[in-house]
Amino acid sequence: MDPEILRSSFAVVERRAEFAVKYFYSHLFRCSPQVRGLFPLDHPGDMERQRDRLFAALTYVLERLEDPALPGYLRELGRDHRKYLVEPEHYAAVGASLVAAFAVVAGSAWNAEAEKAWGEAYGAIANVMLQGAWEAQHAGEPPWWDAEVVSRTRHSEDLVVLTLRPHERLRYVPGQYVSVNVPGLPGVWRPYSVGNAPRADLTLDLHVSRVEDGVLSTALVRQTREGDVLRLGAAGGGLILRTPVERPLTFIAAGTGWAPVKALLQRLDATHEARLFLVARDTSYLYDRSAVERLQARLPRLAVTFITPAPGRPRTQATERLLTALGNRAGWDRHDVYLTGPPQLVEEVGEALPALGTPPDRLFRDLLPPAAEGRGRPLGAAEWLLERPRPNWHNPAARAPDA
C-alpha cells in the first residue's frame, strides 16, 4: 500500500466528513442490514459522535502507518471489539461500505490507485484486528464480564461510586480502565477508570459523574441500583506506575480523574515521596476526602493540595489556581508526573508542565476521552471543520507516555 495515496485521498474525504459518514452508514445498512445492531445511532448526536470517532481513528492509524507499534494497537482494538460481538463478515461489510463512501465523497480525486490502496490497507487492518480477537478468544477471555452492583455510594445528585463484583475474575493493573455497558442500552459502551487497586474479593469501584444528555452516565447515576448486573470490557490503558518507583511522584487529578490516581496511590508504600493536587469545579466535587485522609495516614511522605474556585467565581478559575499552585512548587525535573481529568484541563496543564521543568518523557497524561456522551448541541459540518473536536473514540491503549 502507498501511505501517500492513503493520506492525500483521506485529506479530500475529511473535508466532507459529515456527508462521508452519512453515506457510509446508508450504504452499510442498506447492503448489510445484519450489522445495524452494532452501531448505536438511536439518540441525539449519535451520528456526530460516530463521525468524530471514525475520522479520529482513521487519522490515528494513517499517522502511524510506519510505526512498528501499530500492529499491537490494532490487535488490542480487535480484542476490545469482541464486546460488540463483531464477526469476520462484519469487518468485510464495513470495509466495502467505507471504500464506497470514500469513492463517492472524493469525487475526481478518487482513482484506481486510491481504491487499490484503501482496499489493501483496510484488509491489512482487519486481519490484524481479527488476529487480536482470535488471540483473546483462544486465551479464554470472554467478550465481556458480567458484574453485579454490590454497593452504590451517592456523593451528590450527579456523582456516584459504584462497587461491582464481576462473576469471573477481571484482571487489571491500577490506573487502567474498563469499558462499561448497561444491558438496556445495547451497543453503548463508555470507558471508566477503576478506582482501586485489585482486591482479594475481586470487587472494583467506578466513579461516575453524570453529564447532561449522557445516556449511559445518566443510567448509571440515576437508575442503577444494588443487585443490577452491568457488563465490563477488558481492562486497557497504560497509565500505570513505572516500576520500580525510583523518583518522586506528582499526581494531578481533576474531577473523577481522581479514580485512577486513587488506585495508583494504593500501590505506594511509606517510603515513597509523592504530592497530590486534587482539583474540583466546586467543593461538592471534592467527594472522597476520607479516602485521601486514610492515604495520608499510611503514606507520611504524601503532600496533598485541594484546589477549587473561590466562592462565587466561575469553575474555570480552578485551572488558574492549579497552574499558580504548580508554579509555586519546585523539583519538577526530579518527578514523574501523572495527569488525569477533563481533556481541556489535561491539555492546558500538560502544556505548562514542561515549562516548569518536567521532562516530556516523565509526563504521563490521561488521553482517554471523557465518559461524557453529550456536548450540548452537536457541531454542524462547517463548525466541525473550523474547530475540529478532540479525538473521541475508544482506544484500548489510549493512555501512554507523552512522547
mmCIF file of C-alpha atoms in Angstrom:
data_model
loop_
_atom_site.group_PDB
_atom_site.id
_atom_site.type_symbol
_atom_site.label_atom_id
_atom_site.label_comp_id
_atom_site.label_asym_id
_atom_site.label_seq_id
_atom_site.Cartn_x
_atom_site.Cartn_y
_atom_site.Cartn_z
ATOM 1 C CA MET A 1 0.000 0.000 0.000
ATOM 2 C CA ASP A 2 1.118 3.565 -0.643
ATOM 3 C CA PRO A 3 0.907 5.770 2.504
ATOM 4 C CA GLU A 4 0.940 8.984 0.463
ATOM 5 C CA ILE A 5 -2.028 7.901 -1.653
ATOM 6 C CA LEU A 6 -3.930 6.967 1.502
ATOM 7 C CA ARG A 7 -3.197 10.270 3.218
ATOM 8 C CA SER A 8 -3.861 12.517 0.233
ATOM 9 C CA SER A 9 -7.180 10.859 -0.595
ATOM 10 C CA PHE A 10 -8.230 10.892 3.045
ATOM 11 C CA ALA A 11 -7.490 14.626 3.236
ATOM 12 C CA VAL A 12 -10.051 15.186 0.476
ATOM 13 C CA VAL A 13 -12.649 12.961 2.165
ATOM 14 C CA GLU A 14 -12.082 14.591 5.522
ATOM 15 C CA ARG A 15 -13.204 17.970 4.173
ATOM 16 C CA ARG A 16 -16.642 16.417 3.616
ATOM 17 C CA ALA A 17 -16.700 14.350 6.791
ATOM 18 C CA GLU A 18 -20.390 14.866 7.502
ATOM 19 C CA PHE A 19 -21.515 13.606 4.099
ATOM 20 C CA ALA A 20 -18.948 10.788 4.113
ATOM 21 C CA VAL A 21 -20.264 9.320 7.359
ATOM 22 C CA LYS A 22 -23.910 9.608 6.318
ATOM 23 C CA TYR A 23 -23.177 7.904 3.014
ATOM 24 C CA PHE A 24 -21.135 5.212 4.793
ATOM 25 C CA TYR A 25 -23.934 4.293 7.196
ATOM 26 C CA SER A 26 -26.626 4.449 4.499
ATOM 27 C CA HIS A 27 -24.593 2.142 2.264
ATOM 28 C CA LEU A 28 -23.735 -0.201 5.138
ATOM 29 C CA PHE A 29 -27.263 -0.589 6.482
ATOM 30 C CA ARG A 30 -28.735 -0.981 3.007
ATOM 31 C CA CYS A 31 -26.218 -3.587 1.821
ATOM 32 C CA SER A 32 -25.614 -5.331 5.144
ATOM 33 C CA PRO A 33 -28.646 -4.805 7.406
ATOM 34 C CA GLN A 34 -27.406 -7.527 9.757
ATOM 35 C CA VAL A 35 -24.767 -5.138 11.138
ATOM 36 C CA ARG A 36 -27.274 -2.451 12.156
ATOM 37 C CA GLY A 37 -27.306 -3.559 15.775
ATOM 38 C CA LEU A 38 -23.571 -2.955 16.108
ATOM 39 C CA PHE A 39 -23.958 0.810 15.680
ATOM 40 C CA PRO A 40 -25.951 2.740 18.320
ATOM 41 C CA LEU A 41 -27.464 5.656 16.385
ATOM 42 C CA ASP A 42 -30.690 5.993 18.330
ATOM 43 C CA HIS A 43 -30.016 9.105 20.396
ATOM 44 C CA PRO A 44 -29.470 12.795 19.550
ATOM 45 C CA GLY A 45 -25.918 13.460 18.495
ATOM 46 C CA ASP A 46 -25.041 9.782 17.897
ATOM 47 C CA MET A 47 -24.274 10.389 14.210
ATOM 48 C CA GLU A 48 -21.941 13.276 15.045
ATOM 49 C CA ARG A 49 -20.140 11.245 17.695
ATOM 50 C CA GLN A 50 -19.732 8.292 15.349
ATOM 51 C CA ARG A 51 -18.340 10.697 12.727
ATOM 52 C CA ASP A 52 -15.815 12.091 15.199
ATOM 53 C CA ARG A 53 -14.727 8.639 16.319
ATOM 54 C CA LEU A 54 -14.448 7.235 12.815
ATOM 55 C CA PHE A 55 -12.312 10.068 11.486
ATOM 56 C CA ALA A 56 -10.235 10.303 14.647
ATOM 57 C CA ALA A 57 -9.491 6.566 14.478
ATOM 58 C CA LEU A 58 -8.603 6.747 10.781
ATOM 59 C CA THR A 59 -6.351 9.741 11.435
ATOM 60 C CA TYR A 60 -4.663 7.872 14.261
ATOM 61 C CA VAL A 61 -3.896 4.902 12.008
ATOM 62 C CA LEU A 62 -2.798 6.964 8.998
ATOM 63 C CA GLU A 63 -0.356 8.950 11.125
ATOM 64 C CA ARG A 64 1.242 5.707 12.311
ATOM 65 C CA LEU A 65 1.410 3.566 9.186
ATOM 66 C CA GLU A 66 5.197 3.234 9.536
ATOM 67 C CA ASP A 67 5.085 2.858 13.347
ATOM 68 C CA PRO A 68 6.143 -0.645 14.477
ATOM 69 C CA ALA A 69 3.738 -0.290 17.428
ATOM 70 C CA LEU A 70 0.684 -0.022 15.140
ATOM 71 C CA PRO A 71 0.027 -3.793 14.876
ATOM 72 C CA GLY A 72 -0.057 -4.050 18.665
ATOM 73 C CA TYR A 73 -2.591 -1.236 18.833
ATOM 74 C CA LEU A 74 -4.750 -2.909 16.178
ATOM 75 C CA ARG A 75 -4.632 -6.269 17.947
ATOM 76 C CA GLU A 76 -5.823 -4.580 21.142
ATOM 77 C CA LEU A 77 -8.564 -2.858 19.172
ATOM 78 C CA GLY A 78 -9.701 -6.193 17.748
ATOM 79 C CA ARG A 79 -9.667 -7.736 21.191
ATOM 80 C CA ASP A 80 -11.759 -4.864 22.501
ATOM 81 C CA HIS A 81 -14.273 -5.119 19.642
ATOM 82 C CA ARG A 82 -15.277 -8.595 20.800
ATOM 83 C CA LYS A 83 -17.631 -6.927 23.267
ATOM 84 C CA TYR A 84 -19.700 -5.734 20.281
ATOM 85 C CA LEU A 85 -19.956 -9.363 19.086
ATOM 86 C CA VAL A 86 -18.196 -8.396 15.858
ATOM 87 C CA GLU A 87 -17.649 -11.308 13.440
ATOM 88 C CA PRO A 88 -15.260 -11.547 10.442
ATOM 89 C CA GLU A 89 -18.094 -10.931 7.971
ATOM 90 C CA HIS A 90 -18.842 -7.635 9.746
ATOM 91 C CA TYR A 91 -15.320 -6.414 9.041
ATOM 92 C CA ALA A 92 -15.782 -7.194 5.340
ATOM 93 C CA ALA A 93 -19.102 -5.342 5.194
ATOM 94 C CA VAL A 94 -17.696 -2.264 6.918
ATOM 95 C CA GLY A 95 -14.687 -2.219 4.585
ATOM 96 C CA ALA A 96 -16.816 -2.382 1.454
ATOM 97 C CA SER A 97 -19.047 0.479 2.635
ATOM 98 C CA LEU A 98 -16.105 2.590 3.755
ATOM 99 C CA VAL A 99 -14.413 2.356 0.360
ATOM 100 C CA ALA A 100 -17.743 3.050 -1.377
ATOM 101 C CA ALA A 101 -18.274 6.179 0.710
ATOM 102 C CA PHE A 102 -14.747 7.434 0.095
ATOM 103 C CA ALA A 103 -15.117 6.892 -3.661
ATOM 104 C CA VAL A 104 -18.285 8.989 -3.812
ATOM 105 C CA VAL A 105 -17.086 11.749 -1.494
ATOM 106 C CA ALA A 106 -13.604 12.126 -3.016
ATOM 107 C CA GLY A 107 -15.058 12.674 -6.498
ATOM 108 C CA SER A 108 -12.381 13.367 -9.112
ATOM 109 C CA ALA A 109 -9.643 12.815 -6.519
ATOM 110 C CA TRP A 110 -10.566 9.124 -6.416
ATOM 111 C CA ASN A 111 -8.976 6.759 -8.917
ATOM 112 C CA ALA A 112 -7.971 3.128 -9.342
ATOM 113 C CA GLU A 113 -4.774 3.627 -7.341
ATOM 114 C CA ALA A 114 -6.663 5.112 -4.391
ATOM 115 C CA GLU A 115 -9.237 2.325 -4.432
ATOM 116 C CA LYS A 116 -6.495 -0.308 -4.532
ATOM 117 C CA ALA A 117 -4.551 1.362 -1.716
ATOM 118 C CA TRP A 118 -7.598 1.639 0.548
ATOM 119 C CA GLY A 119 -8.719 -1.913 -0.194
ATOM 120 C CA GLU A 120 -5.292 -3.266 0.716
ATOM 121 C CA ALA A 121 -4.943 -1.030 3.780
ATOM 122 C CA TYR A 122 -8.349 -1.915 5.186
ATOM 123 C CA GLY A 123 -7.751 -5.608 4.535
ATOM 124 C CA ALA A 124 -4.440 -5.485 6.416
ATOM 125 C CA ILE A 125 -6.010 -3.571 9.326
ATOM 126 C CA ALA A 126 -8.932 -6.012 9.570
ATOM 127 C CA ASN A 127 -6.623 -9.028 9.508
ATOM 128 C CA VAL A 128 -4.549 -7.718 12.425
ATOM 129 C CA MET A 129 -7.665 -6.831 14.429
ATOM 130 C CA LEU A 130 -9.098 -10.304 13.798
ATOM 131 C CA GLN A 131 -5.819 -11.790 14.953
ATOM 132 C CA GLY A 132 -6.134 -9.875 18.235
ATOM 133 C CA ALA A 133 -9.716 -11.069 18.659
ATOM 134 C CA TRP A 134 -8.698 -14.670 17.973
ATOM 135 C CA GLU A 135 -5.829 -14.490 20.463
ATOM 136 C CA ALA A 136 -8.157 -13.228 23.196
ATOM 137 C CA GLN A 137 -10.731 -15.913 22.460
ATOM 138 C CA HIS A 138 -8.043 -18.621 22.349
ATOM 139 C CA ALA A 139 -6.800 -17.446 25.769
ATOM 140 C CA GLY A 140 -10.301 -17.974 27.187
ATOM 141 C CA GLU A 141 -11.111 -14.287 27.587
ATOM 142 C CA PRO A 142 -14.864 -13.596 27.431
ATOM 143 C CA PRO A 143 -16.268 -10.843 25.177
ATOM 144 C CA TRP A 144 -17.297 -9.070 28.391
ATOM 145 C CA TRP A 145 -17.579 -9.669 32.123
ATOM 146 C CA ASP A 146 -20.955 -9.589 33.880
ATOM 147 C CA ALA A 147 -20.581 -7.696 37.147
ATOM 148 C CA GLU A 148 -23.132 -7.222 39.939
ATOM 149 C CA VAL A 149 -23.530 -3.865 41.654
ATOM 150 C CA VAL A 150 -22.889 -4.678 45.312
ATOM 151 C CA SER A 151 -22.979 -1.116 46.629
ATOM 152 C CA ARG A 152 -23.824 2.371 45.473
ATOM 153 C CA THR A 153 -22.433 5.456 47.237
ATOM 154 C CA ARG A 154 -24.032 8.734 46.265
ATOM 155 C CA HIS A 155 -21.842 11.804 46.767
ATOM 156 C CA SER A 156 -24.135 14.307 45.065
ATOM 157 C CA GLU A 157 -27.139 14.333 42.763
ATOM 158 C CA ASP A 158 -24.905 13.682 39.762
ATOM 159 C CA LEU A 159 -21.978 11.757 41.242
ATOM 160 C CA VAL A 160 -21.893 8.166 42.490
ATOM 161 C CA VAL A 161 -19.327 5.459 43.160
ATOM 162 C CA LEU A 162 -20.495 2.008 42.105
ATOM 163 C CA THR A 163 -18.813 -1.057 43.579
ATOM 164 C CA LEU A 164 -19.051 -4.069 41.286
ATOM 165 C CA ARG A 165 -18.212 -7.739 41.711
ATOM 166 C CA PRO A 166 -17.507 -9.463 38.373
ATOM 167 C CA HIS A 167 -18.843 -13.009 38.109
ATOM 168 C CA GLU A 168 -15.388 -14.003 36.825
ATOM 169 C CA ARG A 169 -12.012 -12.527 37.727
ATOM 170 C CA LEU A 170 -11.283 -9.418 35.659
ATOM 171 C CA ARG A 171 -7.558 -8.765 35.633
ATOM 172 C CA TYR A 172 -6.312 -5.175 35.553
ATOM 173 C CA VAL A 173 -3.467 -3.002 36.772
ATOM 174 C CA PRO A 174 -4.015 0.126 38.921
ATOM 175 C CA GLY A 175 -4.523 3.103 36.639
ATOM 176 C CA GLN A 176 -6.287 1.127 33.907
ATOM 177 C CA TYR A 177 -9.889 1.478 32.796
ATOM 178 C CA VAL A 178 -12.726 -0.781 31.704
ATOM 179 C CA SER A 179 -15.491 -0.005 29.242
ATOM 180 C CA VAL A 180 -18.990 -0.243 30.707
ATOM 181 C CA ASN A 181 -22.376 -1.156 29.269
ATOM 182 C CA VAL A 182 -25.873 -1.263 30.721
ATOM 183 C CA PRO A 183 -27.784 -4.207 29.198
ATOM 184 C CA GLY A 184 -30.729 -1.921 28.452
ATOM 185 C CA LEU A 185 -28.526 0.187 26.137
ATOM 186 C CA PRO A 186 -27.155 -2.311 23.606
ATOM 187 C CA GLY A 187 -24.057 -1.159 21.762
ATOM 188 C CA VAL A 188 -23.458 1.821 24.071
ATOM 189 C CA TRP A 189 -20.123 1.431 25.876
ATOM 190 C CA ARG A 190 -18.144 4.109 27.696
ATOM 191 C CA PRO A 191 -14.723 3.867 29.394
ATOM 192 C CA TYR A 192 -14.412 4.387 33.156
ATOM 193 C CA SER A 193 -11.232 4.178 35.197
ATOM 194 C CA VAL A 194 -11.099 1.643 38.011
ATOM 195 C CA GLY A 195 -10.844 3.492 41.320
ATOM 196 C CA ASN A 196 -8.946 0.900 43.339
ATOM 197 C CA ALA A 197 -6.019 -1.489 43.229
ATOM 198 C CA PRO A 198 -7.058 -5.162 42.860
ATOM 199 C CA ARG A 199 -8.766 -6.576 45.957
ATOM 200 C CA ALA A 200 -8.998 -10.083 47.345
ATOM 201 C CA ASP A 201 -12.796 -10.064 46.943
ATOM 202 C CA LEU A 202 -12.412 -9.114 43.231
ATOM 203 C CA THR A 203 -14.605 -6.001 43.582
ATOM 204 C CA LEU A 204 -13.821 -2.769 41.794
ATOM 205 C CA ASP A 205 -15.044 0.808 42.059
ATOM 206 C CA LEU A 206 -16.274 3.041 39.244
ATOM 207 C CA HIS A 207 -16.551 6.792 39.861
ATOM 208 C CA VAL A 208 -19.370 8.085 37.660
ATOM 209 C CA SER A 209 -20.237 11.732 37.097
ATOM 210 C CA ARG A 210 -23.443 12.347 35.175
ATOM 211 C CA VAL A 211 -23.216 14.604 32.156
ATOM 212 C CA GLU A 212 -26.059 16.462 30.502
ATOM 213 C CA ASP A 213 -27.529 14.359 27.676
ATOM 214 C CA GLY A 214 -25.220 11.497 28.646
ATOM 215 C CA VAL A 215 -27.311 8.397 28.034
ATOM 216 C CA LEU A 216 -25.058 5.907 29.799
ATOM 217 C CA SER A 217 -23.860 8.161 32.614
ATOM 218 C CA THR A 218 -27.482 9.090 33.373
ATOM 219 C CA ALA A 219 -28.438 5.415 33.536
ATOM 220 C CA LEU A 220 -25.523 4.659 35.854
ATOM 221 C CA VAL A 221 -26.098 7.614 38.180
ATOM 222 C CA ARG A 222 -29.892 7.856 38.225
ATOM 223 C CA GLN A 223 -31.156 4.335 37.548
ATOM 224 C CA THR A 224 -28.562 1.737 38.568
ATOM 225 C CA ARG A 225 -29.186 0.043 41.924
ATOM 226 C CA GLU A 226 -27.641 -2.683 44.057
ATOM 227 C CA GLY A 227 -28.242 -6.078 42.507
ATOM 228 C CA ASP A 228 -28.184 -4.803 38.917
ATOM 229 C CA VAL A 229 -25.760 -6.501 36.550
ATOM 230 C CA LEU A 230 -23.560 -4.431 34.238
ATOM 231 C CA ARG A 231 -21.166 -5.511 31.508
ATOM 232 C CA LEU A 232 -17.467 -4.681 31.624
ATOM 233 C CA GLY A 233 -14.998 -4.826 28.756
ATOM 234 C CA ALA A 234 -11.402 -5.969 29.069
ATOM 235 C CA ALA A 235 -9.082 -3.669 31.001
ATOM 236 C CA GLY A 236 -6.894 -1.383 28.937
ATOM 237 C CA GLY A 237 -4.634 1.621 29.100
ATOM 238 C CA GLY A 238 -1.076 2.382 30.067
ATOM 239 C CA LEU A 239 -1.448 4.966 32.841
ATOM 240 C CA ILE A 240 0.358 2.686 35.269
ATOM 241 C CA LEU A 241 3.245 3.204 37.649
ATOM 242 C CA ARG A 242 6.645 2.828 36.079
ATOM 243 C CA THR A 243 8.388 0.239 38.217
ATOM 244 C CA PRO A 244 10.491 0.224 40.153
ATOM 245 C CA VAL A 245 9.433 3.626 41.502
ATOM 246 C CA GLU A 246 12.760 5.434 41.628
ATOM 247 C CA ARG A 247 11.722 9.094 41.513
ATOM 248 C CA PRO A 248 9.382 11.329 43.498
ATOM 249 C CA LEU A 249 5.848 11.317 42.086
ATOM 250 C CA THR A 250 3.370 14.105 41.376
ATOM 251 C CA PHE A 251 -0.297 13.280 40.780
ATOM 252 C CA ILE A 252 -2.664 15.896 39.357
ATOM 253 C CA ALA A 253 -6.298 14.779 39.276
ATOM 254 C CA ALA A 254 -9.424 16.744 38.368
ATOM 255 C CA GLY A 255 -12.984 15.564 38.967
ATOM 256 C CA THR A 256 -13.439 11.820 38.603
ATOM 257 C CA GLY A 257 -9.876 11.717 37.276
ATOM 258 C CA TRP A 258 -9.274 11.049 40.970
ATOM 259 C CA ALA A 259 -10.334 7.406 40.394
ATOM 260 C CA PRO A 260 -7.179 6.128 38.609
ATOM 261 C CA VAL A 261 -4.925 8.266 40.819
ATOM 262 C CA LYS A 262 -6.530 6.747 43.924
ATOM 263 C CA ALA A 263 -5.764 3.284 42.555
ATOM 264 C CA LEU A 264 -2.150 4.274 41.820
ATOM 265 C CA LEU A 265 -1.636 5.737 45.298
ATOM 266 C CA GLN A 266 -2.803 2.462 46.832
ATOM 267 C CA ARG A 267 0.268 0.842 45.248
ATOM 268 C CA LEU A 268 2.740 3.075 47.097
ATOM 269 C CA ASP A 269 4.380 2.371 50.435
ATOM 270 C CA ALA A 270 5.503 4.640 53.252
ATOM 271 C CA THR A 271 8.936 5.227 51.715
ATOM 272 C CA HIS A 272 7.663 6.913 48.558
ATOM 273 C CA GLU A 273 7.788 10.684 48.222
ATOM 274 C CA ALA A 274 4.683 11.979 46.443
ATOM 275 C CA ARG A 275 2.491 15.034 46.116
ATOM 276 C CA LEU A 276 -1.144 15.158 45.090
ATOM 277 C CA PHE A 277 -3.115 18.059 43.604
ATOM 278 C CA LEU A 278 -6.864 17.387 43.713
ATOM 279 C CA VAL A 279 -8.904 19.770 41.556
ATOM 280 C CA ALA A 280 -12.674 20.205 41.548
ATOM 281 C CA ARG A 281 -15.082 22.609 39.860
ATOM 282 C CA ASP A 282 -16.666 23.245 43.282
ATOM 283 C CA THR A 283 -16.296 21.922 46.809
ATOM 284 C CA SER A 284 -19.070 19.339 46.364
ATOM 285 C CA TYR A 285 -16.872 17.521 43.850
ATOM 286 C CA LEU A 286 -14.109 17.043 46.431
ATOM 287 C CA TYR A 287 -16.086 13.944 47.242
ATOM 288 C CA ASP A 288 -13.570 11.461 48.669
ATOM 289 C CA ARG A 289 -11.741 13.326 51.415
ATOM 290 C CA SER A 290 -11.954 10.429 53.868
ATOM 291 C CA ALA A 291 -10.070 8.202 51.422
ATOM 292 C CA VAL A 292 -7.442 10.934 50.989
ATOM 293 C CA GLU A 293 -7.035 11.151 54.758
ATOM 294 C CA ARG A 294 -6.553 7.381 55.012
ATOM 295 C CA LEU A 295 -3.896 7.522 52.312
ATOM 296 C CA GLN A 296 -2.123 10.373 54.096
ATOM 297 C CA ALA A 297 -2.103 8.353 57.311
ATOM 298 C CA ARG A 298 -0.496 5.411 55.504
ATOM 299 C CA LEU A 299 1.843 7.499 53.334
ATOM 300 C CA PRO A 300 3.643 10.021 55.577
ATOM 301 C CA ARG A 301 5.566 11.489 52.602
ATOM 302 C CA LEU A 302 2.394 12.318 50.650
ATOM 303 C CA ALA A 303 1.622 16.060 50.438
ATOM 304 C CA VAL A 304 -1.941 16.943 49.394
ATOM 305 C CA THR A 305 -3.281 20.203 47.940
ATOM 306 C CA PHE A 306 -7.010 20.718 47.322
ATOM 307 C CA ILE A 307 -7.947 23.261 44.658
ATOM 308 C CA THR A 308 -11.391 24.722 43.875
ATOM 309 C CA PRO A 309 -12.597 28.075 42.513
ATOM 310 C CA ALA A 310 -13.063 30.852 45.014
ATOM 311 C CA PRO A 311 -16.679 31.179 46.261
ATOM 312 C CA GLY A 312 -18.853 32.770 43.585
ATOM 313 C CA ARG A 313 -16.185 32.537 40.891
ATOM 314 C CA PRO A 314 -16.552 30.522 37.654
ATOM 315 C CA ARG A 315 -15.363 26.927 37.670
ATOM 316 C CA THR A 316 -12.620 27.762 35.159
ATOM 317 C CA GLN A 317 -10.811 29.546 37.969
ATOM 318 C CA ALA A 318 -9.876 26.120 39.335
ATOM 319 C CA THR A 319 -7.477 25.639 36.428
ATOM 320 C CA GLU A 320 -5.956 29.087 37.002
ATOM 321 C CA ARG A 321 -5.443 28.361 40.688
ATOM 322 C CA LEU A 322 -3.958 24.966 39.865
ATOM 323 C CA LEU A 323 -1.415 26.492 37.473
ATOM 324 C CA THR A 324 -0.449 29.021 40.147
ATOM 325 C CA ALA A 325 -0.006 26.255 42.722
ATOM 326 C CA LEU A 326 2.117 24.187 40.347
ATOM 327 C CA GLY A 327 4.299 27.205 39.588
ATOM 328 C CA ASN A 328 4.975 27.631 43.303
ATOM 329 C CA ARG A 329 6.383 24.099 43.587
ATOM 330 C CA ALA A 330 9.955 23.120 42.783
ATOM 331 C CA GLY A 331 11.728 19.948 41.746
ATOM 332 C CA TRP A 332 9.775 19.203 38.592
ATOM 333 C CA ASP A 333 12.874 17.863 36.887
ATOM 334 C CA ARG A 334 13.041 15.075 39.510
ATOM 335 C CA HIS A 335 9.398 13.979 39.393
ATOM 336 C CA ASP A 336 7.364 11.543 37.354
ATOM 337 C CA VAL A 337 4.049 13.334 36.777
ATOM 338 C CA TYR A 338 0.649 11.664 36.296
ATOM 339 C CA LEU A 339 -2.094 13.928 34.967
ATOM 340 C CA THR A 340 -5.771 12.933 34.739
ATOM 341 C CA GLY A 341 -9.097 14.679 34.267
ATOM 342 C CA PRO A 342 -11.174 16.509 31.640
ATOM 343 C CA PRO A 343 -9.382 16.805 28.270
ATOM 344 C CA GLN A 344 -9.272 20.605 28.249
ATOM 345 C CA LEU A 345 -7.656 20.784 31.666
ATOM 346 C CA VAL A 346 -5.255 17.944 30.845
ATOM 347 C CA GLU A 347 -4.198 19.710 27.661
ATOM 348 C CA GLU A 348 -3.691 23.099 29.313
ATOM 349 C CA VAL A 349 -1.802 21.749 32.301
ATOM 350 C CA GLY A 350 0.157 19.332 30.133
ATOM 351 C CA GLU A 351 1.426 22.251 28.051
ATOM 352 C CA ALA A 352 2.502 24.155 31.169
ATOM 353 C CA LEU A 353 4.426 21.370 32.928
ATOM 354 C CA PRO A 354 7.449 21.195 30.572
ATOM 355 C CA ALA A 355 7.988 24.921 31.116
ATOM 356 C CA LEU A 356 8.179 24.191 34.852
ATOM 357 C CA GLY A 357 10.894 21.624 34.215
ATOM 358 C CA THR A 358 9.040 18.319 33.745
ATOM 359 C CA PRO A 359 10.896 16.217 31.152
ATOM 360 C CA PRO A 360 8.436 15.184 28.400
ATOM 361 C CA ASP A 361 9.238 11.502 28.870
ATOM 362 C CA ARG A 362 8.239 11.730 32.546
ATOM 363 C CA LEU A 363 4.815 13.253 31.923
ATOM 364 C CA PHE A 364 2.078 10.623 31.777
ATOM 365 C CA ARG A 365 -1.232 12.126 30.850
ATOM 366 C CA ASP A 366 -4.678 10.661 30.652
ATOM 367 C CA LEU A 367 -5.522 10.677 26.944
ATOM 368 C CA LEU A 368 -8.740 8.733 27.390
ATOM 369 C CA PRO A 369 -11.815 10.659 26.183
ATOM 370 C CA PRO A 370 -14.224 11.530 28.945
ATOM 371 C CA ALA A 371 -17.119 9.228 29.702
ATOM 372 C CA ALA A 372 -19.423 12.113 28.795
ATOM 373 C CA GLU A 373 -21.586 11.179 25.859
ATOM 374 C CA GLY A 374 -23.044 14.558 25.023
ATOM 375 C CA ARG A 375 -21.803 18.065 24.449
ATOM 376 C CA GLY A 376 -24.993 20.073 24.404
ATOM 377 C CA ARG A 377 -25.596 20.818 20.716
ATOM 378 C CA PRO A 378 -23.802 18.702 18.093
ATOM 379 C CA LEU A 379 -21.406 20.630 15.880
ATOM 380 C CA GLY A 380 -22.575 21.372 12.353
ATOM 381 C CA ALA A 381 -20.432 20.468 9.363
ATOM 382 C CA ALA A 382 -18.878 23.924 8.979
ATOM 383 C CA GLU A 383 -18.223 24.223 12.713
ATOM 384 C CA TRP A 384 -16.591 20.798 12.747
ATOM 385 C CA LEU A 385 -14.185 21.850 10.010
ATOM 386 C CA LEU A 386 -13.350 25.162 11.662
ATOM 387 C CA GLU A 387 -12.990 23.759 15.181
ATOM 388 C CA ARG A 388 -12.362 20.053 14.976
ATOM 389 C CA PRO A 389 -13.262 18.152 18.128
ATOM 390 C CA ARG A 390 -10.707 16.288 20.143
ATOM 391 C CA PRO A 391 -10.460 12.602 19.234
ATOM 392 C CA ASN A 392 -13.306 10.739 20.904
ATOM 393 C CA TRP A 393 -13.048 7.065 20.168
ATOM 394 C CA HIS A 394 -12.374 4.067 22.351
ATOM 395 C CA ASN A 395 -8.682 3.404 22.084
ATOM 396 C CA PRO A 396 -7.733 0.487 24.360
ATOM 397 C CA ALA A 397 -4.184 1.811 24.569
ATOM 398 C CA ALA A 398 -5.162 5.457 24.877
ATOM 399 C CA ARG A 399 -3.120 6.148 27.968
ATOM 400 C CA ALA A 400 0.508 6.342 27.066
ATOM 401 C CA PRO A 401 3.614 8.337 27.972
ATOM 402 C CA ASP A 402 3.542 11.758 26.395
ATOM 403 C CA ALA A 403 6.332 11.445 23.850
#
